[in-house]
Short mmCIF file of C-alpha atoms and ligand atoms in Angstrom, two decimals:
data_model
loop_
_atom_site.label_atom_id
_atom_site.label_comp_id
_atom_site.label_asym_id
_atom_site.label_seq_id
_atom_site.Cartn_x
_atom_site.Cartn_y
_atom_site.Cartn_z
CA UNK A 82 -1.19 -26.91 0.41
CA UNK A 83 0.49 -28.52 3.41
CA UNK A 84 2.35 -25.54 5.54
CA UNK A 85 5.27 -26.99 6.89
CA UNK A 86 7.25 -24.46 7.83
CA UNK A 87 7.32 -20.45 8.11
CA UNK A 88 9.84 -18.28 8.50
CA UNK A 89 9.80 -14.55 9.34
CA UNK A 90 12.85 -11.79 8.39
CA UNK A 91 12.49 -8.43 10.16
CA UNK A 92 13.97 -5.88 7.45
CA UNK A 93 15.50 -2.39 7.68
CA UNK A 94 16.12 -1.13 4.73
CA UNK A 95 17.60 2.07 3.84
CA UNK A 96 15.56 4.64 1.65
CA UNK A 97 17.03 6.84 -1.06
CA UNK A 98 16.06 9.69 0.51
CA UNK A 99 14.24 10.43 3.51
CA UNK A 100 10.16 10.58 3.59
CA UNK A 101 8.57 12.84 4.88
CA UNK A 102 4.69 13.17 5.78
CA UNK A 103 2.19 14.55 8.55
CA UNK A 104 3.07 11.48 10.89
CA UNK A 105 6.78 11.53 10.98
CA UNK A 106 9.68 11.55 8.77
CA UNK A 107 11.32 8.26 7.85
CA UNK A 108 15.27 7.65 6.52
CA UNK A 109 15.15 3.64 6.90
CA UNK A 110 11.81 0.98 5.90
CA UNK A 111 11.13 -1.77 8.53
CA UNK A 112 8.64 -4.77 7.05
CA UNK A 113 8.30 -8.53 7.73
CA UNK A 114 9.15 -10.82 5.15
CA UNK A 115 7.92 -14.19 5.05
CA UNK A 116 9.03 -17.57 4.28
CA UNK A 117 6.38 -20.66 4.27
CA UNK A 118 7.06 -23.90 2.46
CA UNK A 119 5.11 -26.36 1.55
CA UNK A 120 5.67 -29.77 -0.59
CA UNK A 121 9.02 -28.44 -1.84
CA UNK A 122 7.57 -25.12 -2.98
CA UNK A 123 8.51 -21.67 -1.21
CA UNK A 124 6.48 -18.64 -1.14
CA UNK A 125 6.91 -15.15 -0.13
CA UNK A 126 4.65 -12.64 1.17
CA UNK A 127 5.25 -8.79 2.94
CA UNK A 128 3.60 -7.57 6.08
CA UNK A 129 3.80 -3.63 5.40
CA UNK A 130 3.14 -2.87 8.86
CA UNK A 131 6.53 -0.08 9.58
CA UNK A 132 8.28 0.64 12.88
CA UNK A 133 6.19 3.14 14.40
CA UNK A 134 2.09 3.16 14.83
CA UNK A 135 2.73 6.35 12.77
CA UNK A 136 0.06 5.52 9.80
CA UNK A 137 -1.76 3.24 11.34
CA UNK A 138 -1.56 1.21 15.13
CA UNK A 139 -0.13 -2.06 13.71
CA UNK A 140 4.00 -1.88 13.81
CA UNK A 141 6.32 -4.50 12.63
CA UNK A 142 6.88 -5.43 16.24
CA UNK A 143 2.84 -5.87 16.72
CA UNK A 144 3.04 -8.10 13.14
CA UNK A 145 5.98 -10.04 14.30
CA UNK A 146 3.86 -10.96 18.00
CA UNK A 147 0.53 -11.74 15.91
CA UNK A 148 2.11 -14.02 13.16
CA UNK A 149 4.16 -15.87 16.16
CA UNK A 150 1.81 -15.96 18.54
CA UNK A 151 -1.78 -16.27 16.65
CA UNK A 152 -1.55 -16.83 13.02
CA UNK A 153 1.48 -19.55 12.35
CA UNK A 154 -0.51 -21.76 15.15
CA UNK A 155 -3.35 -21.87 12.95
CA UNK A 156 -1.40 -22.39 9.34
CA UNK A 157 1.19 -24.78 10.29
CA UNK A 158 1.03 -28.65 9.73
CA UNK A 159 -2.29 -27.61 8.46
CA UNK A 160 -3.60 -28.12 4.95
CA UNK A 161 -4.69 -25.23 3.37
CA UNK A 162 -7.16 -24.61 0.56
CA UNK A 163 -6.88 -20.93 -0.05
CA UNK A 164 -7.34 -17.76 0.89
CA UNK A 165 -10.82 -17.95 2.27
CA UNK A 166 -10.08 -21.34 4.19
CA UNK A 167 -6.59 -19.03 5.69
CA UNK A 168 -9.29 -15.94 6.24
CA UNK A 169 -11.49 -18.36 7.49
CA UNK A 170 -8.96 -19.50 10.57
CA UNK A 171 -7.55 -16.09 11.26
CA UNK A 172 -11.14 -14.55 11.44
CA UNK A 173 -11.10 -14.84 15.49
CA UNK A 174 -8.08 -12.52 15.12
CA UNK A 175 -9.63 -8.65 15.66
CA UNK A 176 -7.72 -6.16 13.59
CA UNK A 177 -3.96 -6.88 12.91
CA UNK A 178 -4.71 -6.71 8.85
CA UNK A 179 -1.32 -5.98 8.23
CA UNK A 180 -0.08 -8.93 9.83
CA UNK A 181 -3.10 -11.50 8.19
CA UNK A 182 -2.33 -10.14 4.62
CA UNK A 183 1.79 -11.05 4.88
CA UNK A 184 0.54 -14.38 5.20
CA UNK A 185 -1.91 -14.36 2.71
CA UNK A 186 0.20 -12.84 0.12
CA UNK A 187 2.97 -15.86 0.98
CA UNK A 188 -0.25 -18.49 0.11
CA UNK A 189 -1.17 -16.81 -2.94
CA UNK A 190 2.62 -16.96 -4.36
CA UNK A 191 2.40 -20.88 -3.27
CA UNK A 192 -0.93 -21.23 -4.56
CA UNK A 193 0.48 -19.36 -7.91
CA UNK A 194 3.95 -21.61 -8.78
CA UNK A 195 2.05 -24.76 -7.47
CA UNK A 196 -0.59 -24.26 -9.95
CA UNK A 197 2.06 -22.19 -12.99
CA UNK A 198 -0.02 -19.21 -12.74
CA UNK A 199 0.32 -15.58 -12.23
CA UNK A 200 -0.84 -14.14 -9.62
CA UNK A 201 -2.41 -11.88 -12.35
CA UNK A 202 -4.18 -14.37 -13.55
CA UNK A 203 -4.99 -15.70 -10.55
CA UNK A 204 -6.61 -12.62 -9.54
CA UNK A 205 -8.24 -11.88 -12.42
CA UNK A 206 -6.10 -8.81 -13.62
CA UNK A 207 -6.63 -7.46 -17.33
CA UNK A 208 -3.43 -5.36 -17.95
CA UNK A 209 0.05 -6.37 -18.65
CA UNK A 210 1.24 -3.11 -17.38
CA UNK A 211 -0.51 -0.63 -15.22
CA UNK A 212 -0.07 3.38 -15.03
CA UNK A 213 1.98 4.54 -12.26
CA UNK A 214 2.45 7.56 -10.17
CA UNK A 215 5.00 8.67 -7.28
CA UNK A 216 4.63 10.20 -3.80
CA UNK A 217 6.38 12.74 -2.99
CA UNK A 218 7.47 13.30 0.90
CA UNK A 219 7.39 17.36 2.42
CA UNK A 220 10.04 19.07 1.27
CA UNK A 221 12.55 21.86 2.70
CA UNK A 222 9.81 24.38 0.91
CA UNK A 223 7.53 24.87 -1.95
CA UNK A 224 10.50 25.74 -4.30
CA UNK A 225 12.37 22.59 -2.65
CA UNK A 226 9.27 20.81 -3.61
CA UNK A 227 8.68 21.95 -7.62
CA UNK A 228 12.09 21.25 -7.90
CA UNK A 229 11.67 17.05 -6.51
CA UNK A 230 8.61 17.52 -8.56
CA UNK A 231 10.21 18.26 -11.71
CA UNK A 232 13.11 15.88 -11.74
CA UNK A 233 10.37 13.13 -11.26
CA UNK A 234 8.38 14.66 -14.35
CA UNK A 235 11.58 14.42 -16.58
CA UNK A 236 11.92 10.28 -15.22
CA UNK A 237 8.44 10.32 -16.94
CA UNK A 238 6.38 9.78 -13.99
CA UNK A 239 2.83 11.52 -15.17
CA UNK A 240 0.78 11.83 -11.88
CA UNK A 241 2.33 13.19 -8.69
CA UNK A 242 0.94 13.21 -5.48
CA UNK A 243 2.74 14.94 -2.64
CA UNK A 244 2.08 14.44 1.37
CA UNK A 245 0.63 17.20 3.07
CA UNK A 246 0.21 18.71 6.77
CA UNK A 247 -1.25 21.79 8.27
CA UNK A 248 0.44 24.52 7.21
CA UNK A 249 2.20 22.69 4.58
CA UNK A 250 -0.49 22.39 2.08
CA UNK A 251 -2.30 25.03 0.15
CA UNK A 252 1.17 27.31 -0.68
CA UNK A 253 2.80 23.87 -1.82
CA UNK A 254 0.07 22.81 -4.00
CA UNK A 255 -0.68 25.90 -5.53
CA UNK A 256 3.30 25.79 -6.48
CA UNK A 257 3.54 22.76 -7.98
CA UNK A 258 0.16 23.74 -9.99
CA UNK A 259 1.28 26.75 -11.25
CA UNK A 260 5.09 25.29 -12.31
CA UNK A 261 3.22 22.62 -14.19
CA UNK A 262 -0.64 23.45 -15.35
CA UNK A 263 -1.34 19.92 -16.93
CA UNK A 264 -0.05 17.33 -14.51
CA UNK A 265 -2.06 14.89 -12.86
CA UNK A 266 -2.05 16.07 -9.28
CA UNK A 267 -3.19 14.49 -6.45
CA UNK A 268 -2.70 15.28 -2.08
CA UNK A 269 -2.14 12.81 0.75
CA UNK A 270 -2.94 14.54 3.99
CA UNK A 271 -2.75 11.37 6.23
CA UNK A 272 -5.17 12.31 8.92
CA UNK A 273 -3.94 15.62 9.87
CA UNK A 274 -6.85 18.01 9.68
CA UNK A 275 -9.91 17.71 11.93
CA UNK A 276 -13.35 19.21 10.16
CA UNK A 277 -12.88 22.23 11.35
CA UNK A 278 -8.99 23.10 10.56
CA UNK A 279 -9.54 21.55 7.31
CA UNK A 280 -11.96 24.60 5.92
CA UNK A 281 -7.93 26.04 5.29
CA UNK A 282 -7.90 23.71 2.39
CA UNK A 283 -10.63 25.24 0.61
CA UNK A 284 -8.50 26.72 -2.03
CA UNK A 285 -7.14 23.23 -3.15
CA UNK A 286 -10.71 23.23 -4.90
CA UNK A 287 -9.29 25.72 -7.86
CA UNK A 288 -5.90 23.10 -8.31
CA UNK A 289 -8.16 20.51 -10.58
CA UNK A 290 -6.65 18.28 -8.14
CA UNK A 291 -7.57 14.39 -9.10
CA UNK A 292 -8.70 13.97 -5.45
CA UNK A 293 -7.28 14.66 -1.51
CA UNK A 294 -6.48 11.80 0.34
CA UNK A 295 -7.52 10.81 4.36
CA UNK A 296 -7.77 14.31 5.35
CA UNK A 297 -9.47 13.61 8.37
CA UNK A 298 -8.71 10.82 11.13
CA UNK A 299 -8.65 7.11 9.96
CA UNK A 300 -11.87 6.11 12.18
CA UNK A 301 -13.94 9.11 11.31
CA UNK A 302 -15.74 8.29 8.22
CA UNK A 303 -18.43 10.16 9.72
CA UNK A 304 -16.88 13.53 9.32
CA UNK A 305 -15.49 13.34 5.68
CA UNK A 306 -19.01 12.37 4.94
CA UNK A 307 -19.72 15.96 6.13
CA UNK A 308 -16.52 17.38 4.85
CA UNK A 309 -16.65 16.07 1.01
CA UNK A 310 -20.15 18.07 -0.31
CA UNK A 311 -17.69 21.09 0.76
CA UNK A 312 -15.53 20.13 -1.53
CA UNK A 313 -15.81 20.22 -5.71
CA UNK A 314 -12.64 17.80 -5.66
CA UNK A 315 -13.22 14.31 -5.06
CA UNK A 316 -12.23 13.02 -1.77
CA UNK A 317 -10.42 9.44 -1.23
CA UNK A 318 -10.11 7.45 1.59
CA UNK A 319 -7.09 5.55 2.45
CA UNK A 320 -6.63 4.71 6.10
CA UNK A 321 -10.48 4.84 7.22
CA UNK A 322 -10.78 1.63 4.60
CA UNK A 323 -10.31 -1.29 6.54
CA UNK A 324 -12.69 -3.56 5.37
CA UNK A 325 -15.50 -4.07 2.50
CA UNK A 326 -17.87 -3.17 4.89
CA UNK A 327 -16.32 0.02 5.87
CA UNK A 328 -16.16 0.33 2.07
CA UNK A 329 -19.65 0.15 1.40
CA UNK A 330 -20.51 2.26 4.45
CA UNK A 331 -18.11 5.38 3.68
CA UNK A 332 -19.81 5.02 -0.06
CA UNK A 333 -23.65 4.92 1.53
CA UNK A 334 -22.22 7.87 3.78
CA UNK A 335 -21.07 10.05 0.59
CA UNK A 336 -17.73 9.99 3.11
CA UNK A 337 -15.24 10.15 -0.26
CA UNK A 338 -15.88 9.64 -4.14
CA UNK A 339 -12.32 7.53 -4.59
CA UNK A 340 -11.46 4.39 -3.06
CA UNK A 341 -7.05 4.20 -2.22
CA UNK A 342 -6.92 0.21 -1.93
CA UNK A 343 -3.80 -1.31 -0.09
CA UNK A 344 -4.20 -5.52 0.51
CA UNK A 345 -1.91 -4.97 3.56
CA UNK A 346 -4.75 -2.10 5.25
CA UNK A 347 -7.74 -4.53 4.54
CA UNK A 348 -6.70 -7.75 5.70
CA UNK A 349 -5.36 -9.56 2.41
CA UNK A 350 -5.75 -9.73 -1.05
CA UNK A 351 -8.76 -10.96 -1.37
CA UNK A 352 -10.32 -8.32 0.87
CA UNK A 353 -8.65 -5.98 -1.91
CA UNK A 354 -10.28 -8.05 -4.20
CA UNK A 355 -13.75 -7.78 -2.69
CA UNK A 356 -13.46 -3.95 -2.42
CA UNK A 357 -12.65 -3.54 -5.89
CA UNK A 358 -15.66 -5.28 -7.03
CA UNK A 359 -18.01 -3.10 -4.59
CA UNK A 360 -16.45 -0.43 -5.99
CA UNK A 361 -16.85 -1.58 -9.28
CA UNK A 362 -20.50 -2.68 -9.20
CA UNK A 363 -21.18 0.95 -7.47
CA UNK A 364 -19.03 3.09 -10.44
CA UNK A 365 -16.35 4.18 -7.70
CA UNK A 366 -13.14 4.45 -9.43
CA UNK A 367 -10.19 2.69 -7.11
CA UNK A 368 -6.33 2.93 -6.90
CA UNK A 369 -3.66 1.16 -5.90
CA UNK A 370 -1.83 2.93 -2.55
CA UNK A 371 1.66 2.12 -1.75
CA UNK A 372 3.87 0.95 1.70
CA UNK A 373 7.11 1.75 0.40
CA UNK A 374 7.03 -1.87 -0.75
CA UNK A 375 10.12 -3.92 -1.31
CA UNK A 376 10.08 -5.64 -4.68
CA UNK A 377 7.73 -8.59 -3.05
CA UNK A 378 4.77 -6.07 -2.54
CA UNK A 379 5.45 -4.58 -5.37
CA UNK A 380 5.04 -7.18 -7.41
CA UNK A 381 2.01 -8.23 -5.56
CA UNK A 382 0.52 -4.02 -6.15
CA UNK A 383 1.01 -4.39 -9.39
CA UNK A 384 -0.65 -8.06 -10.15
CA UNK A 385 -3.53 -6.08 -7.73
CA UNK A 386 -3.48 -2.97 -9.86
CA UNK A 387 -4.08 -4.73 -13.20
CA UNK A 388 -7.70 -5.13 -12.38
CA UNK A 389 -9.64 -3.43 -14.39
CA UNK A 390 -11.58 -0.94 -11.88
CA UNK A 391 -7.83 0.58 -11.30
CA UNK A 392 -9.11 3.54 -12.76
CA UNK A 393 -6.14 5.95 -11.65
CA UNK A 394 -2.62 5.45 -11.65
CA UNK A 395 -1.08 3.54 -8.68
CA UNK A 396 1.66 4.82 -6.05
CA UNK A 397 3.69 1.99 -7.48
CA UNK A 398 7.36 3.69 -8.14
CA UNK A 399 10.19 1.98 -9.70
CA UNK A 400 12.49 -0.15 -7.38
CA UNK A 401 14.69 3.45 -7.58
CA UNK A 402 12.58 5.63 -6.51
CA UNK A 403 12.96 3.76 -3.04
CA UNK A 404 15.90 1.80 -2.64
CA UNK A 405 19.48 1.37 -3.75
CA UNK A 406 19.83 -2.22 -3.27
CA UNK A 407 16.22 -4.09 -3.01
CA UNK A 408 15.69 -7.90 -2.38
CA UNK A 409 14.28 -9.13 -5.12
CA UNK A 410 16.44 -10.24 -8.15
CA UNK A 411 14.26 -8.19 -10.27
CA UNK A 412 14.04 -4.67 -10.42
CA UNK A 413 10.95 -2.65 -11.51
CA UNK A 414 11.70 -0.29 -14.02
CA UNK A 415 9.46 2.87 -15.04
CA UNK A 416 8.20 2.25 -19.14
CA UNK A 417 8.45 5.61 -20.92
CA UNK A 418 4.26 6.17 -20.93
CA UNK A 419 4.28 5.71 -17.05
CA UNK A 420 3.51 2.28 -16.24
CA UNK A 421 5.17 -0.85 -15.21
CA UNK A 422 4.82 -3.64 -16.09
CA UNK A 423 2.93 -6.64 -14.10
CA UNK A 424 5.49 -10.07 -13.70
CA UNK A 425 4.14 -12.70 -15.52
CA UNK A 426 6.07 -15.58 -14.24
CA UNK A 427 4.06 -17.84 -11.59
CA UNK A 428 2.70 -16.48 -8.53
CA UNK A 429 4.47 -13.11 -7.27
CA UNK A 430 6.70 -13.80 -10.29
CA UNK A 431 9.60 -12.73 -8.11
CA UNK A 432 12.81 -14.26 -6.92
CA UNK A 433 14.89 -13.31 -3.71
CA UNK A 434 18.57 -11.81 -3.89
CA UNK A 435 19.30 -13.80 -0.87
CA UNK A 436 22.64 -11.82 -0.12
CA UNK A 437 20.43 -8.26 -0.19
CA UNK A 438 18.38 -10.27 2.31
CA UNK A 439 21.13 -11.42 4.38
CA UNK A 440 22.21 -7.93 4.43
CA UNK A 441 18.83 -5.99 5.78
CA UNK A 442 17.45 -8.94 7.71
CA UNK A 443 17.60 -7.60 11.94
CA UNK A 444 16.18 -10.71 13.30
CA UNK A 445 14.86 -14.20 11.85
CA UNK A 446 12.64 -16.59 13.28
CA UNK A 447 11.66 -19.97 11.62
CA UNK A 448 8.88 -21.75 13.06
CA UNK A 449 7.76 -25.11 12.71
CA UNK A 450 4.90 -27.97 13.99
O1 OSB B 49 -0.51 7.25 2.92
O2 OSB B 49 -0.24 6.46 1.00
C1 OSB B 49 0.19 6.64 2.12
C2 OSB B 49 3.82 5.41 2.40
C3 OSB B 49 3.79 4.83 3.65
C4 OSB B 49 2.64 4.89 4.39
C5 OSB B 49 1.50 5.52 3.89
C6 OSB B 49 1.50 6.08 2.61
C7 OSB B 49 2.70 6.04 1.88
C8 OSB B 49 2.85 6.67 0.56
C9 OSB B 49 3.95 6.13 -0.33
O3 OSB B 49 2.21 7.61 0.19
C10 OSB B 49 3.43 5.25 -1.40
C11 OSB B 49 4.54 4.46 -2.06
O4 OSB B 49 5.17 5.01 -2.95
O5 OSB B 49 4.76 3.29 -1.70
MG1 MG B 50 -2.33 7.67 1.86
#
C-alpha cells in the first residue's frame, strides 16, 4: 500500500451531556481524524488522544505535532506492508501511542477494503455482536446518580460502570447497589487514590463489584500490586497498560486480575492484539475500554471486542449515548440483550457523513510527498 497522501481533521464535538470523572469534567470531545489514500482507496483511522493531558499526557495538540512532524515523514510516498512494517518505522518514536495507533487504525481500514475484508476478520474476531456496557460520569449526588443509572437500565444496557473520585465513591456505589441488587457493576477511579487514601474503598469489597478500575496512578503498577491482595474484588488496569510488556509485568506483579484494553493507550491495534493473546494464554479475562469514540473508533472497538478473550462487556455505548449528530453515516444502535453489533462491510465498515465532518472539523491539514 502506497501512502500518497494524509490528511488530518481536528474535531470538537459536542457531547449529550457533560462527563464527568476524577480528572475533569468534559461538555465537548476533541480527536484527530485521519485521512490517508492510497491507489484510489481512502481509509480512516481516530487518534483518541482529547484536549487536555487529563487521562493521560498525550493531547490532541501533542497527536497533531507527532503525526506532522514524526510519523507522516515516515508513511508517505512509502510502500507499506502492514502494521508491523508501520510499527516497525514509528518504533524510534518514544511514547505518543495515541498518536501511532490513529495511523494504524487508517492502514488497517486500507488494508481491509483493498483486500474486501472486515476488519473482524482481519483481526481474527469470533462474534458478530459483542456485549456492551455504559460509563456513567459523577453525578449531582448519589440519588442524581441511581436515577442516570436507571434510565440507562430501562435502554437495556446490562453492566454499568460509573467514574469515581475521593469522596465520591463508596456512598455512590453502595446506592446504585442497593437500588439494583443484580446488575453488573463495575468502578473507574482513574488514578485518584494513592495506597494509602485508597484503604477508604474497602467497603466496595461487599458491592460484588465485577472489578475497580486504575485506582492508583497510571505509572505505579508497583503499588496496585500491593493494593489488590487487599482487595476480594478483582482489580483492572486501564491507564498503567501501555504496552504488552507492561502487560505481562503488572500480571507477574499480581498488580490487577482484569486487563481494560484500548488500541489507542497501547500503541495500535495490533499491540491490542498482542495483549489479548498474553492475556489469553495466561487465563486473564480482558475488556474493551472506551475514548468517547466517534463512530470510526467505534467501529474499530467493536471489530477489537469480538475477540474471543473479551470476556466482559465493553464500554462501547450506542452512537446516542454520546452524540447528537456523529460522523459516520452509520449509527450504532443498542440490540435488546446488550450488544452491538460488529460492521461487517470491509475494513472499519464505516462511511463518513462528510457534512457532520465539515461541521466539527477546527482545523485541517493535508500533507503530501
Ligand atoms: O477511563 O475508561 C476511561 C472516557 C474517556 C477517557 C477515559 C475513560 C473514559 C470512559 C468512557 O470511561 C468510555 C466510553 O464510553 O467511551
Ligand atoms: Mg478507565
Amino acid at each position: 500500500m502506497k501512502i500518497e497522501q494524509i490528511t488530518l481533521y481536528r474535531l470538537r464535538m459536542n457531547l449529550r451531556s457533560p462527563f464527568e470523572t476524577s480528572f475533569g469534567r468534559a461538555v465537548t470531545r476533541e480527536c484527530i481524524l485521519l485521512e490517508i489514500a492510497s491507489e484510489g482507496i481512502t481509509g480512516y483511522g481516530e487518534c483518541v488522544a482529547d484536549a487536555d493531558p487529563g487521562y493521560s499526557y498525550e493531547t490532541a495538540g501533542t497527536a497533531w505535532h507527532i503525526l506532522r512532524d514524526f510519523i507522516a515523514p515516515v508513511v508517505l510516498g512509502q510502500d507499506l506492508t502492514g502494521s508491523d512494517d508501520f510499527q516497525q518505522r514509528v518504533a524510534f518514536i518514544r511514547g505518543h501511542n495515541m498518536a501511532k495507533a490513529g495511523l494504524e487504525m487508517a492502514l488497517w481500514d486500507l488494508a481491509g477494503k483493498a483486500d474486501g475484508r472486515s476488519l473482524r476478520q482481519l483481526l481474527g474476531g469470533i462474534h458478530d455482536r459483542v456485549a456492551v456496557g455504559v460509563s456513567v460520569g459523577i453525578q449531582a449526588s448519589p440519588e442524581a446518580l441511581v436515577e442516570t443509572v436507571g434510565g440507562y437500565l430501562s435502554q437495556s444496557y446490562q453492566r454499568i460502570k460509573i467514574k469515581i473520585k475521593p469522596g465520591r465513591d463508596v456512598a455512590e456505589a453502595q446506592a446504585v447497589r442497593r437500588a439494583f441488587p443484580s446488575t453488573q457493576l463495575q468502578v473507574d477511579a482513574n488514578s485518584a487514590y494513592t495506597l494509602e487514601t485508597a484503604q477508604t474503598l474497602k467497603p466496595l469489597d461487599d458491592l460484588d463489584l465485577l472489578l475497580i478500575e486504575q485506582p492508583l496512578d497510571e505509572d505505579d503498577l508497583w503499588d496496585h500490586s500491593r493494593l489488590q491482595p487487599q482487595f476480594r474484588t478483582p482489580l483492572c488496569l486501564d491507564e498503567s497498560i501501555v504496552s504488552l510488556r507492561h502487560t505481562r509485568q503488572a500480571l507477574e506483579m499480581g498488580a490487577c486480575r482484569i486487563i481494560n484494553i484500548k488500541a489507542g493507550r497501547v500503541g495500535g491495534l495490533s499491540q491490542a492484539v498482542a495483549i489479548h493473546d498474553l492475556c489469553q494464554a495466561r487465563g486473564i479475562p480482558v475488556w474493551c475500554g472506551g475514548m468517547l469514540e466517534t463512530g470510526v473508533g467505534r467501529a474499530a472497538n467493536l471489530a477489537l471486542a469480538s475477540l474471543p478473550n473479551f470476556a466482559l462487556p465493553g464500554d462501547i455505548s450506542a452512537t446516542d449515548r454520546y452524540y447528537a449528530e456523529d460522523i459516520t453515516e452509520q449509527r450504532f444502535v443498542l440490540n435488546n440483550d446488550s450488544t452491538i453489533s460488529v460492521p461487517d462491510a470491509p475494513g472499519l465498515g464505516v462511511t463518513i457523513n462528510r457534512d457532520a465532518l465539515r461541521r466539527v472539523t477546527q482545523e485541517r491539514l493535508t500533507l503530501e510527498r
